[in-house]
Amino acid sequence: MPLVAVENLTFGYTAHPVLTDVSLTVDSGEYVGMIGPNGSGKSTLLQLILGLHTPDEGTVRLFGQPAREFVDRERVGYVAQDVTENTKEMPITVEEVVLMGRFPRAGFGRITDTDRDQARKALETVGIDDLADRRITTLSGGQRQRAYIARVLAGEADLLVLDEPTVGVDAESVAAFFDLLGELNEAGLTVLLVEHDIGAVLEYTDRVLCLNRTIYFDGPPAEFADSDVLERAYGASIHRGSEVTLS
Amino acid sequence: MLWLLERWGDVLSAIGEQFGIQMLQYGFMHRAILVGILIAVMAPLIGTFLVHRQLALIGDALAHTAFAGVAVGLFVNATLGTGISPYLTAVVVAMIAAFAIEVISEVTDAYNDVSMAIVLSTGFALGTVLISLNAGGLAVGINQYLFGNLATVTSQNAIILVGLFVVVAAVVGITYKQLLYVTFDETAARVAGLNVRWYNRLMSVLTAMVVVGAMQIMGVILVAAMLVVPVAGAAQLARSFREALLASVILAELAVLVGITLSFHYETTAGGTIVLVAVGIYVAAVLLGKLQSRRATERTAAAVQDDEPMSLTDD
C-alpha cells in the first residue's frame, strides 16, 4: 500500500483550478522532492495530501484512507516555512515545541514520562538536545527547523511532509539540514518535500516531481537534468533566473 | 455556596483584625477581593492564548458587546418589569458576538481584526441606543458597568463568578495541549487532526465568559486590559509557555490586590486603579526583561571569550 496515493486530482480555491488531473503515489521509504515555479500549486498539493482541503475531482489517499477522513494523525508530520515569523514574541521552549509531536497520541490525557523521553531522543537525533530549554525564538533559522523535525520524530511519524523548509536558513545550514533528512530517510522515514531550490532537490533526493498545475516530470534526478522539463514547466524567462542552477 | 462565601468573609475579617487592616472589615470588600483574585487567574489564563495568536483586540470587542448585553438586560427589565440579571444577558450577548466575529471572518475572508472592529462598534452602538431609548432609569444604572465599582459586587455576583471560574479553569485544564498547539502553529495543529475552528470558537466563548466576569469590578472599558497587560509583562520574563502562564497570573494578582487596596484608600475607581498598577508592573517587567537578556548575552560573550584561547591552542 502506498503512503500517498493521488488520482486524477483537480482542485481550485475558486472556479479556476490550481491543480488539474494530478496523479502520483509515494511508497514507504521514498525520498521525494517536489519543485515548480511560484504559483504552480506545490503547497496546495501538499495541503490536499495532508487532508486540509477537499478535492474538486479525483481522490487523495493517505495510508490507504481518504485524506480528509484520515484519523491516524500521529503517522504524519508536517514542517512548514519558519512559523515563528508569525509568533515572534511567544514564550515557548524548544522542548515544549517538540513535545507537541506527542499531542495527537496523548489526546486529552496527560503528558507522560514516555512522551518526555521520546521528545528528548528526538532532540538528540537532530543534534540540538543542548538547546532544549532555550526559547525557540532565540534559535537560528536552521536550528529552529531542526526543532520542527524533532517534533515530527517525537510523534514517531512514518511520513514527513515539508513545505519549503529551508526558506530563511543560511546556506551552510541548508546542506546540514539536507544531510539530516537523508539520514532520517536511510533510517526508514518517508520524506516528501516541496523546495524552491532545484539544485538541492536534484542533489539530495531520490525522485523529482516537477509540478506546474499538473505533473510535468516524475522520475530520478539524473533523468530530470538531461530533459527539457525545466523549460517547459518554468518557461524560458524563469529558466534564466539566478535560482535555477544546474551543474 | 453562600456558606463558603461567609467562611471566606470570616477568614478575611480575622486577618484584618489580626493585622489591623481596616479594609478587610467590610463585607463588600470580602466579595470584591474574592472576585478580584478569581479574575486575576482567569483573565491572564485566557489572555495568554489570545495575545500569542495576535488576538489581543478580542477582549475589547467582547467587552463592548457585553456592555450592549447589560443595556439589553436593563432595557428588558425596565420595559417588561422583569428581574433578569444584566450579567446573564451580558454573557449571552457576548457569546453571540464571539460567534459573530468568527463567522464574519470566515464568510468575508476579512482579517480577524476587521471583524473584531465591526463587532466592537456594533456592540457599543447598540448599547448607547438602548440606553437613550429609556434614558431615565438606565443612565444611572449603567455607570457601574462602564467603570466598575467595588461596592456593587453582591453575593449573587460572587457566586456566579466562582461558577465561571470553575468552568474556565476546568476547560483550559482539559484542553491545554490542544489550545497550545493551535496557538503556536495552526497548520501543524490541523495536520495533527485538531479541529482548529472548534478550538477557536471555544476560545471565543471562554473569553466572553471571562469578560463578563471581570466586568463587575473592572468596568467594561477596562476589562480587555486584564486579558492583555499581565500577559504582555509575563512574556518579557518567561522562557517557557508554562512559565508565561504562571507569571501572568502572578502579575495579575499583584495588580488586582495592590489596585483594590489603593482604590479603597484613595477612593478612586477600582478598574482604572487596577489597570494603572498593571501597566506599572508591565513597564517594570519590560525593564527587567531587557536587563535579563543583556546579562545573558554578556554571559555568552564572556563564555566565548573564555573558550577561544583554549580552542586556539587545541588547533
XYZ file of C-alpha atoms in Angstrom:
562
model
C 0.000 0.000 0.000
C 1.454 3.410 -0.960
C 1.586 6.003 1.857
C 0.267 8.667 -0.505
C -1.968 7.944 -3.479
C -3.287 10.849 -5.545
C -5.513 10.003 -8.511
C -6.771 12.398 -11.193
C -6.896 15.231 -8.694
C -8.354 18.575 -9.717
C -8.679 21.410 -7.230
C -9.216 25.163 -7.184
C -9.934 27.710 -4.462
C -12.193 29.458 -6.986
C -13.741 28.209 -10.227
C -10.291 28.414 -11.809
C -8.355 25.239 -10.906
C -4.934 25.438 -9.268
C -4.280 21.765 -9.962
C -5.517 19.760 -12.916
C -5.516 15.985 -13.262
C -2.644 15.270 -10.873
C -1.768 11.647 -10.171
C 1.123 10.352 -8.090
C 1.986 7.795 -5.452
C 4.619 7.806 -2.741
C 5.728 4.469 -1.332
C 7.164 3.721 2.064
C 10.851 4.651 2.336
C 10.956 7.065 -0.600
C 12.637 10.474 -0.591
C 10.706 12.704 -2.964
C 11.421 16.329 -3.836
C 8.734 18.434 -5.476
C 9.686 21.526 -7.473
C 7.779 24.012 -9.595
C 7.556 27.737 -10.268
C 5.790 30.165 -7.924
C 2.027 29.665 -8.027
C 2.377 26.184 -9.511
C 0.223 24.674 -6.763
C 3.002 22.869 -4.851
C 1.876 23.929 -1.383
C -1.759 23.381 -2.299
C -0.974 19.840 -3.401
C 0.777 19.191 -0.079
C -2.221 20.524 1.807
C -4.535 18.273 -0.191
C -2.296 15.305 0.559
C -2.471 16.219 4.257
C -6.260 16.322 4.047
C -6.630 20.048 4.683
C -8.814 20.643 1.589
C -11.483 18.597 -0.180
C -10.624 17.730 -3.831
C -12.983 19.020 -6.533
C -12.374 15.889 -8.566
C -10.310 12.764 -8.068
C -9.131 11.176 -4.834
C -6.348 11.624 -2.300
C -5.488 8.746 -0.004
C -3.165 8.721 2.998
C -2.107 5.298 4.258
C -4.987 3.870 2.221
C -7.676 6.058 3.811
C -9.283 9.120 2.195
C -7.059 12.014 3.313
C -9.993 14.139 4.538
C -11.121 11.391 6.913
C -7.657 10.201 7.882
C -7.568 9.611 11.631
C -4.145 8.120 12.440
C -2.809 11.634 12.589
C 0.308 10.729 14.562
C 1.626 8.912 11.455
C 2.073 12.175 9.529
C 4.438 15.003 10.432
C 4.471 18.435 8.861
C 7.181 21.082 8.754
C 6.383 24.396 7.094
C 8.370 27.527 6.429
C 9.522 29.005 9.688
C 6.286 29.541 11.650
C 7.902 31.626 14.372
C 7.850 34.518 11.892
C 4.238 34.997 12.981
C 4.670 34.224 16.638
C 7.870 36.115 17.376
C 7.116 37.062 20.939
C 5.531 33.836 22.070
C 7.474 32.471 25.031
C 7.891 28.749 24.444
C 10.893 26.468 24.821
C 12.312 24.077 22.239
C 11.276 21.155 24.434
C 7.685 22.393 24.650
C 7.536 22.639 20.856
C 8.948 19.144 20.373
C 6.508 17.714 22.916
C 3.657 18.880 20.674
C 4.595 15.958 18.441
C 3.242 13.706 21.201
C -0.078 15.557 21.489
C -2.000 13.533 18.861
C -1.093 10.394 20.806
C -1.883 11.880 24.199
C -5.282 13.312 23.177
C -6.885 14.785 26.289
C -4.657 12.682 28.546
C -1.603 13.794 30.493
C 1.880 14.029 29.018
C 3.799 11.092 30.486
C 7.469 10.337 31.090
C 7.449 8.210 27.924
C 6.399 11.292 25.964
C 9.217 13.315 27.515
C 11.733 10.558 26.749
C 10.637 10.460 23.112
C 10.990 14.242 22.850
C 14.466 14.047 24.411
C 15.522 11.310 21.990
C 14.183 13.249 19.017
C 16.220 16.288 20.070
C 19.322 14.108 20.301
C 18.661 12.681 16.833
C 18.580 16.126 15.229
C 21.543 17.225 17.350
C 20.064 20.081 19.366
C 19.425 18.431 22.738
C 21.623 21.093 24.368
C 19.104 23.730 23.270
C 16.052 22.044 24.840
C 15.473 24.735 27.481
C 16.077 27.701 25.190
C 13.248 29.884 23.989
C 12.570 28.794 20.399
C 12.772 32.380 19.152
C 16.423 32.615 20.229
C 17.473 29.832 17.842
C 18.861 30.366 14.343
C 16.682 29.500 11.341
C 18.494 26.207 10.809
C 18.266 25.186 14.460
C 14.575 26.025 14.524
C 13.840 23.834 11.528
C 15.696 21.010 13.294
C 13.402 21.538 16.267
C 10.374 21.135 13.986
C 11.858 17.958 12.533
C 12.337 16.756 16.113
C 8.662 17.436 16.750
C 7.787 15.063 13.890
C 10.254 12.435 15.145
C 8.872 12.690 18.680
C 5.476 11.751 17.252
C 7.084 8.662 15.679
C 5.596 9.619 12.322
C 6.092 7.412 9.238
C 5.691 10.199 6.711
C 7.435 13.567 6.905
C 5.994 16.337 4.737
C 7.978 19.576 4.384
C 6.877 22.785 2.656
C 9.906 24.873 1.650
C 11.680 24.186 4.942
C 14.913 25.985 4.030
C 13.450 29.449 3.465
C 15.352 31.788 5.787
C 18.035 29.218 6.577
C 21.646 30.158 5.765
C 23.445 28.245 3.004
C 25.770 26.321 5.306
C 22.920 25.082 7.486
C 20.895 24.100 4.401
C 23.473 21.450 3.451
C 23.494 20.099 7.007
C 19.693 20.135 7.019
C 19.513 18.010 3.866
C 22.134 15.653 5.266
C 19.889 15.169 8.288
C 16.867 14.458 6.067
C 18.984 11.925 4.143
C 19.966 10.148 7.358
C 16.378 10.026 8.570
C 15.308 8.642 5.207
C 18.023 5.961 5.439
C 16.595 5.057 8.833
C 13.203 4.388 7.246
C 11.326 7.700 7.292
C 9.435 8.554 4.108
C 10.135 12.142 3.072
C 8.039 14.325 0.775
C 9.449 17.792 0.327
C 8.488 20.927 -1.576
C 11.522 23.063 -2.297
C 12.235 26.153 -4.383
C 15.934 25.315 -4.607
C 16.071 22.984 -7.637
C 19.773 22.298 -7.185
C 19.197 20.964 -3.673
C 16.371 18.669 -4.796
C 18.488 17.250 -7.626
C 21.446 16.747 -5.307
C 19.780 15.221 -2.274
C 16.515 13.483 -3.176
C 15.939 10.144 -4.947
C 12.970 11.229 -7.009
C 11.948 14.526 -8.558
C 8.384 15.682 -9.119
C 8.072 18.767 -11.281
C 4.726 20.494 -10.950
C 3.063 23.395 -12.674
C -0.658 22.903 -12.150
C -0.120 19.366 -13.367
C 2.797 16.931 -13.201
C 5.489 17.670 -15.837
C 8.033 15.174 -14.638
C 8.228 12.252 -12.223
C 11.493 10.329 -12.095
C 15.095 10.161 -10.878
C 17.162 13.403 -10.666
C 19.661 12.354 -13.324
C 16.910 11.901 -15.890
C 15.409 15.251 -14.958
C 18.694 17.072 -15.517
C 19.001 15.588 -19.015
C 15.470 16.512 -20.031
C 13.931 19.773 -21.208
C 11.238 19.644 -18.496
C 12.543 22.685 -16.724
C 11.974 24.915 -19.741
C 8.533 23.506 -20.384
C 7.393 23.739 -16.753
C 9.018 27.019 -15.770
C 9.053 28.851 -19.094
C 12.160 30.310 -20.665
C 12.175 33.620 -18.762
C 12.278 31.981 -15.355
C 14.810 29.463 -16.613
C 17.375 32.222 -16.890
C 16.656 33.311 -13.324
C 19.511 33.102 -10.866
C 17.992 30.473 -8.572
C 17.880 27.866 -11.356
C 21.352 26.370 -11.372
C 22.062 23.006 -12.933
C 25.597 21.849 -12.750
C -22.017 28.256 48.173
C -23.291 31.046 50.371
C -21.853 29.261 53.387
C -18.431 29.121 51.734
C -18.689 32.794 50.936
C -19.396 33.563 54.611
C -16.425 31.477 55.763
C -14.240 33.376 53.259
C -15.501 36.591 54.855
C -14.709 35.267 58.336
C -11.160 34.417 57.300
C -10.533 37.861 55.831
C -12.096 39.565 58.868
C -9.828 37.563 61.144
C -6.781 38.538 59.101
C -7.955 42.146 59.128
C -8.316 42.174 62.923
C -5.008 40.416 63.473
C -3.043 42.920 61.420
C -5.296 45.929 61.898
C -6.253 46.223 58.239
C -9.386 48.350 58.151
C -10.223 47.424 54.533
C -10.849 43.792 55.478
C -13.669 44.580 57.909
C -16.329 45.236 55.250
C -18.431 42.511 53.663
C -18.371 44.186 50.247
C -14.569 44.240 50.356
C -14.501 40.491 51.088
C -16.517 39.880 47.943
C -14.511 42.375 45.879
C -11.235 40.734 46.889
C -12.552 37.251 46.139
C -13.832 38.328 42.744
C -10.576 40.145 42.028
C -8.456 37.114 42.876
C -10.561 34.886 40.611
C -10.428 37.321 37.698
C -6.674 37.661 38.069
C -6.397 33.909 37.453
C -8.956 33.606 34.663
C -8.133 36.663 32.571
C -4.411 36.006 32.032
C -5.101 32.274 31.627
C -7.258 33.020 28.592
C -5.338 36.139 27.627
C -2.072 34.231 27.198
C -3.631 32.167 24.407
C -5.235 35.241 22.821
C -2.212 37.532 22.911
C 0.096 34.980 21.332
C -2.345 34.496 18.471
C -2.377 38.241 17.878
C -5.986 38.370 19.059
C -5.423 40.905 21.834
C -8.264 43.050 20.481
C -10.914 40.397 21.012
C -11.255 41.245 24.707
C -12.018 44.826 23.777
C -14.598 43.813 21.195
C -16.353 41.436 23.554
C -16.286 43.928 26.421
C -18.144 46.440 24.303
C -20.731 43.886 23.239
C -21.080 42.792 26.849
C -21.912 46.419 27.533
C -24.671 46.099 24.929
C -25.764 42.956 26.738
C -26.049 44.831 30.026
C -28.083 47.502 28.246
C -30.360 44.800 26.812
C -30.894 43.328 30.269
C -31.655 46.670 31.898
C -33.890 47.648 28.972
C -35.919 44.437 29.157
C -36.228 44.768 32.925
C -37.354 48.392 32.651
C -39.926 47.810 29.910
C -41.282 44.388 30.910
C -40.785 44.742 34.643
C -38.765 41.501 34.850
C -35.791 40.906 37.136
C -33.228 39.271 34.848
C -29.625 39.807 35.951
C -27.890 42.099 33.441
C -24.858 39.824 33.742
C -26.836 36.954 32.295
C -27.863 38.984 29.241
C -24.273 40.240 29.002
C -22.927 36.670 28.877
C -25.448 35.701 26.209
C -24.861 38.761 24.032
C -21.068 38.499 24.379
C -21.147 34.860 23.301
C -23.300 35.736 20.293
C -20.727 38.418 19.466
C -17.894 35.906 19.824
C -19.546 33.673 17.237
C -20.255 36.682 15.043
C -16.547 37.540 14.971
C -15.696 34.015 13.845
C -18.479 33.873 11.282
C -17.733 37.302 9.789
C -14.085 36.421 9.294
C -14.992 33.022 7.798
C -17.668 34.354 5.440
C -15.939 37.509 4.235
C -12.342 36.285 4.410
C -11.603 39.565 6.180
C -8.830 39.633 8.705
C -9.896 38.911 12.236
C -9.183 42.418 13.466
C -11.616 43.831 10.897
C -14.430 41.610 12.127
C -13.496 42.447 15.711
C -13.652 46.169 14.970
C -17.085 45.755 13.363
C -18.459 43.778 16.306
C -16.935 46.256 18.770
C -18.636 49.251 17.146
C -21.936 47.416 16.765
C -21.928 46.442 20.422
C -21.199 49.901 21.682
C -23.700 51.498 19.297
C -26.430 49.075 20.331
C -25.685 49.734 23.985
C -25.912 53.510 23.697
C -29.078 53.367 21.572
C -30.838 51.133 24.092
C -29.819 53.444 26.922
C -31.063 56.544 25.108
C -34.390 54.817 24.368
C -35.044 54.594 28.068
C -32.789 57.259 29.496
C -34.467 57.898 32.827
C -33.684 54.831 34.918
C -30.926 53.322 32.780
C -28.281 56.023 32.702
C -27.839 55.811 36.444
C -27.540 52.024 36.492
C -25.145 51.840 33.565
C -22.277 53.720 35.188
C -21.298 50.859 37.466
C -20.952 48.521 34.464
C -18.955 51.047 32.493
C -16.456 51.931 35.180
C -16.695 49.137 37.701
C -17.338 49.559 41.372
C -16.053 47.558 44.289
C -19.184 48.195 46.341
C -21.553 46.703 43.761
C -20.336 43.095 43.986
C -23.268 41.240 45.533
C -23.157 37.731 46.977
C -25.054 36.516 43.915
C -22.433 38.102 41.617
C -19.634 36.494 43.599
C -21.254 33.053 43.366
C -21.778 33.397 39.601
C -18.110 34.316 39.273
C -16.979 31.287 41.271
C -19.030 29.171 38.850
C -17.426 30.855 35.843
C -14.016 30.349 37.380
C -14.576 26.615 37.815
C -15.754 26.243 34.207
C -12.915 28.297 32.694
C -10.203 26.619 34.769
C -11.553 23.140 34.011
C -11.864 23.727 30.260
C -8.360 25.202 29.975
C -7.016 22.368 32.135
C -8.541 19.711 29.884
C -7.754 21.332 26.525
C -4.400 22.913 27.431
C -2.400 20.876 24.889
C -4.859 21.475 22.074
C -5.081 25.206 22.763
C -1.293 25.464 22.907
C -0.885 23.622 19.599
C -3.479 25.779 17.847
C -1.948 28.942 19.289
C 1.589 28.120 18.243
C 1.146 26.539 14.826
C -2.339 26.408 13.367
C -1.484 24.464 10.206
C 0.520 21.811 12.027
C -2.349 21.549 14.515
C -4.728 20.840 11.647
C -2.355 18.238 10.234
C -2.274 16.702 13.710
C -6.032 16.250 13.408
C -7.231 19.073 15.665
C -10.452 20.822 14.745
C -8.950 24.302 14.745
C -12.227 26.068 14.030
C -13.827 24.374 17.023
C -10.994 25.388 19.334
C -11.169 28.963 18.043
C -14.829 29.081 18.982
C -14.177 27.522 22.359
C -11.612 30.241 22.982
C -14.091 32.949 21.985
C -16.744 31.587 24.332
C -14.286 31.370 27.228
C -13.191 34.936 26.520
C -16.789 36.130 26.583
C -17.293 34.450 29.955
C -14.159 35.995 31.446
C -15.009 39.437 30.074
C -18.428 39.420 31.701
C -16.964 38.015 34.890
C -14.381 40.779 35.069
C -16.886 43.458 34.152
C -18.308 43.885 37.637
C -15.160 45.239 39.214
C -13.183 46.389 36.189
C -15.919 48.014 34.176
C -16.367 47.039 30.519
C -13.998 49.664 29.195
C -11.018 48.294 31.085
C -11.745 44.565 31.014
C -9.563 43.961 27.976
C -6.566 45.317 29.848
C -6.737 42.422 32.288
C -6.567 39.952 29.387
C -3.571 41.628 27.781
C -1.396 43.698 30.137
C -0.261 40.986 32.623
C 0.314 38.614 29.691
C 2.487 41.118 27.874
C 4.510 41.640 31.043
C 4.926 37.910 31.627
C 6.129 37.370 28.044
C 9.083 39.628 28.840
C 10.191 37.475 31.749
C 9.246 33.897 30.912
C 11.114 31.395 28.783
C 8.566 28.602 28.518
C 4.850 28.803 27.891
C 4.071 27.304 31.288
C 6.242 29.906 32.985
C 4.471 32.587 30.965
C 1.065 31.381 32.155
C 2.185 31.274 35.772
C 3.946 34.642 35.612
C 0.946 36.333 34.005
C -1.311 35.079 36.806
C 1.139 36.283 39.462
C 1.452 39.724 37.852
C -2.336 39.973 37.540
C -2.855 39.011 41.201
C -0.346 41.650 42.214
C -2.114 44.274 40.115
C -5.565 43.365 41.448
C -4.611 43.238 45.135
C -2.499 46.395 45.067
C -5.089 48.109 42.871
C -8.013 47.248 45.142
C -6.093 48.422 48.209
C -5.154 51.728 46.605
C -8.648 52.299 45.267
C -10.093 51.696 48.766
C -7.717 54.090 50.453
C -7.833 56.879 47.917
C -11.458 56.328 46.896
C -10.528 56.024 43.228
C -12.343 53.872 40.642
C -11.303 50.235 41.030
C -10.959 49.357 37.342
C -8.790 52.326 36.485
C -6.582 51.872 39.529
C -6.030 48.157 38.862
C -5.163 48.812 35.222
C -2.718 51.598 36.114
C -0.991 49.308 38.605
C -0.933 46.546 35.959
C 0.650 48.882 33.423
C 3.219 49.945 36.018
C 4.061 46.280 36.603
C 4.272 45.776 32.843
C 6.807 48.593 32.463
C 8.848 47.119 35.310
C 8.693 43.699 33.612
C 9.916 45.128 30.319
C 12.878 46.794 32.027
C 13.664 43.635 33.973
C 13.393 41.545 30.813
C 15.796 43.805 28.938
C 18.227 43.641 31.831
C 17.951 39.840 31.880
C 18.623 39.397 28.169
C 21.521 41.855 28.273
C 23.064 39.877 31.087
C 22.513 36.641 29.188
C 24.274 37.969 26.081
C 27.134 39.305 28.190
C 27.481 35.893 29.795
C 27.592 34.102 26.427
C 30.037 36.684 25.133
C 32.231 36.129 28.169
C 31.964 32.363 27.746
C 33.009 32.603 24.111
C 35.995 34.718 25.070
C 36.985 32.169 27.688
C 36.692 29.371 25.159
C 38.650 30.968 22.370
C 42.205 30.713 23.699
C 41.554 27.057 24.576
C 40.364 26.097 21.102
C 43.227 28.014 19.533
C 45.803 26.051 21.475
C 43.983 22.839 20.637
C 44.302 23.607 16.961
